[in-house]
């Protein structure tokens, strides 16, 4: 059986309001365009998640909403406070609770970059893979029956994209 993880870093956020708490920062104009582009790309690739695990920060919630808008049928996201600025171990623990074959995580860096690198049996050759810029999205497949069986270094990165390539 093949399990698929779609791992997306939130799109570019706004730093326009210096008084705004980090957790409450929204996307900026470029970030909104990037999230929409990633949504279109996922939809055209047939990469529609069945489960979405999303940080509860405003910028991740907004990223997911703009991506989800491009799908015909989308799951309701689970907004998890534990994914806010989470490290890869916390992200993997959340993933291991999933019950569907295709899961999307929308989170932050450096956790997203570290998680992608640690899950991959071989690094993806894309020059931005290690940096994982805003709205970067990896599609990682695993030969496993259930998410609880997934371990570090067992994934195949079958695709990786950054918004700049789509806009």
Coordinates of C-alpha atoms in Angstrom, one line a residue:
X1 CA 0.0 0.0 0.0
X2 CA 1.2 3.5 -0.7
X3 CA 0.6 6.4 1.6
X4 CA 1.1 10.0 0.4
X5 CA 2.1 13.1 2.4
X6 CA 1.7 16.5 0.9
X7 CA 3.9 18.8 3.0
X8 CA 3.4 22.5 2.5
X9 CA 5.0 25.4 4.3
X10 CA 2.7 28.4 4.8
X11 CA 2.8 31.1 2.1
X12 CA 4.5 34.5 2.5
X13 CA 3.1 36.3 5.5
X14 CA 2.7 40.0 6.2
X15 CA 5.0 41.9 8.6
X16 CA 3.0 45.1 8.0
X17 CA 1.6 45.4 11.6
X18 CA 4.5 45.4 14.1
X19 CA 2.0 45.1 17.0
X20 CA 0.5 41.9 15.7
X21 CA 1.3 38.7 17.5
X22 CA 3.3 36.3 15.3
X23 CA 0.5 33.7 15.6
X24 CA -2.0 36.2 14.2
X25 CA 0.0 37.4 11.1
X26 CA -2.0 37.0 7.9
X27 CA -0.6 36.4 4.4
X28 CA 0.6 39.2 2.2
X29 CA -0.5 39.8 -1.4
X30 CA 2.3 37.6 -2.8
X31 CA 1.5 34.9 -0.2
X32 CA -2.2 34.8 -1.3
X33 CA -1.1 34.4 -5.0
X34 CA 1.3 31.7 -4.1
X35 CA -1.2 29.7 -2.1
X36 CA -3.7 29.9 -4.9
X37 CA -1.0 28.7 -7.4
X38 CA -0.1 25.8 -5.2
X39 CA -3.8 24.8 -4.9
X40 CA -4.2 24.9 -8.7
X41 CA -1.0 22.8 -9.1
X42 CA -2.2 20.2 -6.6
X43 CA -5.6 20.0 -8.3
X44 CA -4.2 19.6 -11.8
X45 CA -1.8 16.9 -10.5
X46 CA -4.7 15.1 -8.8
X47 CA -3.1 15.5 -5.4
X48 CA -6.1 16.2 -3.2
X49 CA -5.7 15.3 0.4
X50 CA -8.3 13.3 2.3
X51 CA -7.0 14.6 5.7
X52 CA -5.5 18.0 6.4
X53 CA -3.4 18.7 9.5
X54 CA -2.8 22.4 9.8
X55 CA -1.1 24.7 12.3
X56 CA -3.7 27.0 14.0
X57 CA -1.7 30.1 13.1
X58 CA -3.5 32.6 10.9
X59 CA -1.0 32.3 8.0
X60 CA -1.3 28.5 7.8
X61 CA -5.1 28.6 8.1
X62 CA -5.2 31.2 5.3
X63 CA -2.8 29.2 3.2
X64 CA -4.9 26.1 3.5
X65 CA -8.2 28.0 2.7
X66 CA -6.7 29.4 -0.5
X67 CA -5.3 26.0 -1.5
X68 CA -8.6 24.2 -0.7
X69 CA -10.6 26.7 -2.8
X70 CA -9.0 25.1 -5.9
X71 CA -10.3 21.6 -5.1
X72 CA -13.8 20.3 -6.1
X73 CA -14.1 18.3 -2.9
X74 CA -12.0 19.1 0.1
X75 CA -11.7 17.8 3.6
X76 CA -12.2 20.0 6.6
X77 CA -8.8 20.8 8.2
X78 CA -7.9 19.9 11.7
X79 CA -6.3 23.0 13.2
X80 CA -3.7 21.8 15.6
X81 CA -2.0 24.2 18.1
X82 CA 0.8 21.7 18.4
X83 CA 1.8 22.3 14.8
X84 CA 2.5 26.0 15.4
X85 CA 6.3 26.3 14.9
X86 CA 6.5 22.6 15.5
X87 CA 9.7 20.5 15.3
X88 CA 9.8 17.5 13.0
X89 CA 9.1 15.0 15.8
X90 CA 5.9 16.8 16.8
X91 CA 4.9 16.9 13.1
X92 CA 5.6 13.2 12.6
X93 CA 3.6 12.3 15.8
X94 CA 0.6 14.2 14.4
X95 CA 1.0 12.5 11.0
X96 CA 1.1 9.0 12.7
X97 CA -2.5 9.6 14.0
X98 CA -3.9 10.0 10.4
X99 CA -6.3 7.4 9.2
X100 CA -6.5 8.2 5.4
X101 CA -4.1 7.4 2.6
X102 CA -3.4 11.0 1.5
X103 CA -2.6 13.5 4.2
X104 CA -1.6 17.2 3.9
X105 CA 0.3 19.0 6.6
X106 CA 0.4 22.8 6.4
X107 CA 3.0 24.1 8.9
X108 CA 6.1 26.4 9.4
X109 CA 9.8 26.4 8.9
X110 CA 12.3 25.2 10.1
X111 CA 10.1 22.2 11.0
X112 CA 8.7 21.6 7.4
X113 CA 12.2 21.7 5.9
X114 CA 13.7 19.4 8.5
X115 CA 10.7 17.0 8.3
X116 CA 11.0 16.8 4.5
X117 CA 14.7 16.1 4.6
X118 CA 14.4 13.5 7.4
X119 CA 11.5 11.6 5.8
X120 CA 13.3 11.3 2.5
X121 CA 15.3 8.2 1.8
X122 CA 17.1 10.4 -0.8
X123 CA 17.0 14.2 -1.0
X124 CA 15.1 15.7 -3.8
X125 CA 17.5 17.3 -6.4
X126 CA 15.5 20.6 -6.5
X127 CA 17.9 23.4 -5.4
X128 CA 15.3 24.9 -3.0
X129 CA 14.4 21.6 -1.3
X130 CA 16.7 22.1 1.7
X131 CA 15.7 25.7 2.2
X132 CA 11.9 25.0 1.8
X133 CA 10.8 28.6 0.9
X134 CA 7.3 29.9 1.7
X135 CA 4.5 27.8 0.1
X136 CA 7.1 25.1 -1.0
X137 CA 5.3 21.8 -1.3
X138 CA 6.7 18.3 -1.4
X139 CA 4.8 15.1 -2.3
X140 CA 6.3 12.2 -0.4
X141 CA 5.2 8.6 -0.8
X142 CA 5.7 5.7 1.6
X143 CA 5.3 2.0 1.2
X144 CA 3.3 1.4 4.4
X145 CA -0.1 0.1 5.5
X146 CA -0.7 2.8 8.1
X147 CA 0.9 6.1 9.1
X148 CA 1.9 4.8 12.4
X149 CA 4.4 2.6 10.5
X150 CA 6.2 5.5 8.8
X151 CA 9.7 6.3 10.1
X152 CA 12.4 8.7 9.2
X153 CA 14.3 8.0 5.9
X154 CA 11.5 5.8 4.4
X155 CA 9.9 8.3 2.0
X156 CA 10.2 8.9 -1.7
X157 CA 10.0 12.5 -2.7
X158 CA 8.0 12.2 -5.9
X159 CA 7.5 15.9 -6.5
X160 CA 8.6 19.3 -5.1
X161 CA 7.5 22.7 -6.2
X162 CA 7.9 26.3 -5.2
X163 CA 5.3 29.0 -6.2
X164 CA 7.9 31.0 -8.2
X165 CA 7.8 28.2 -10.8
X166 CA 4.0 28.5 -11.1
X167 CA 3.4 32.3 -11.1

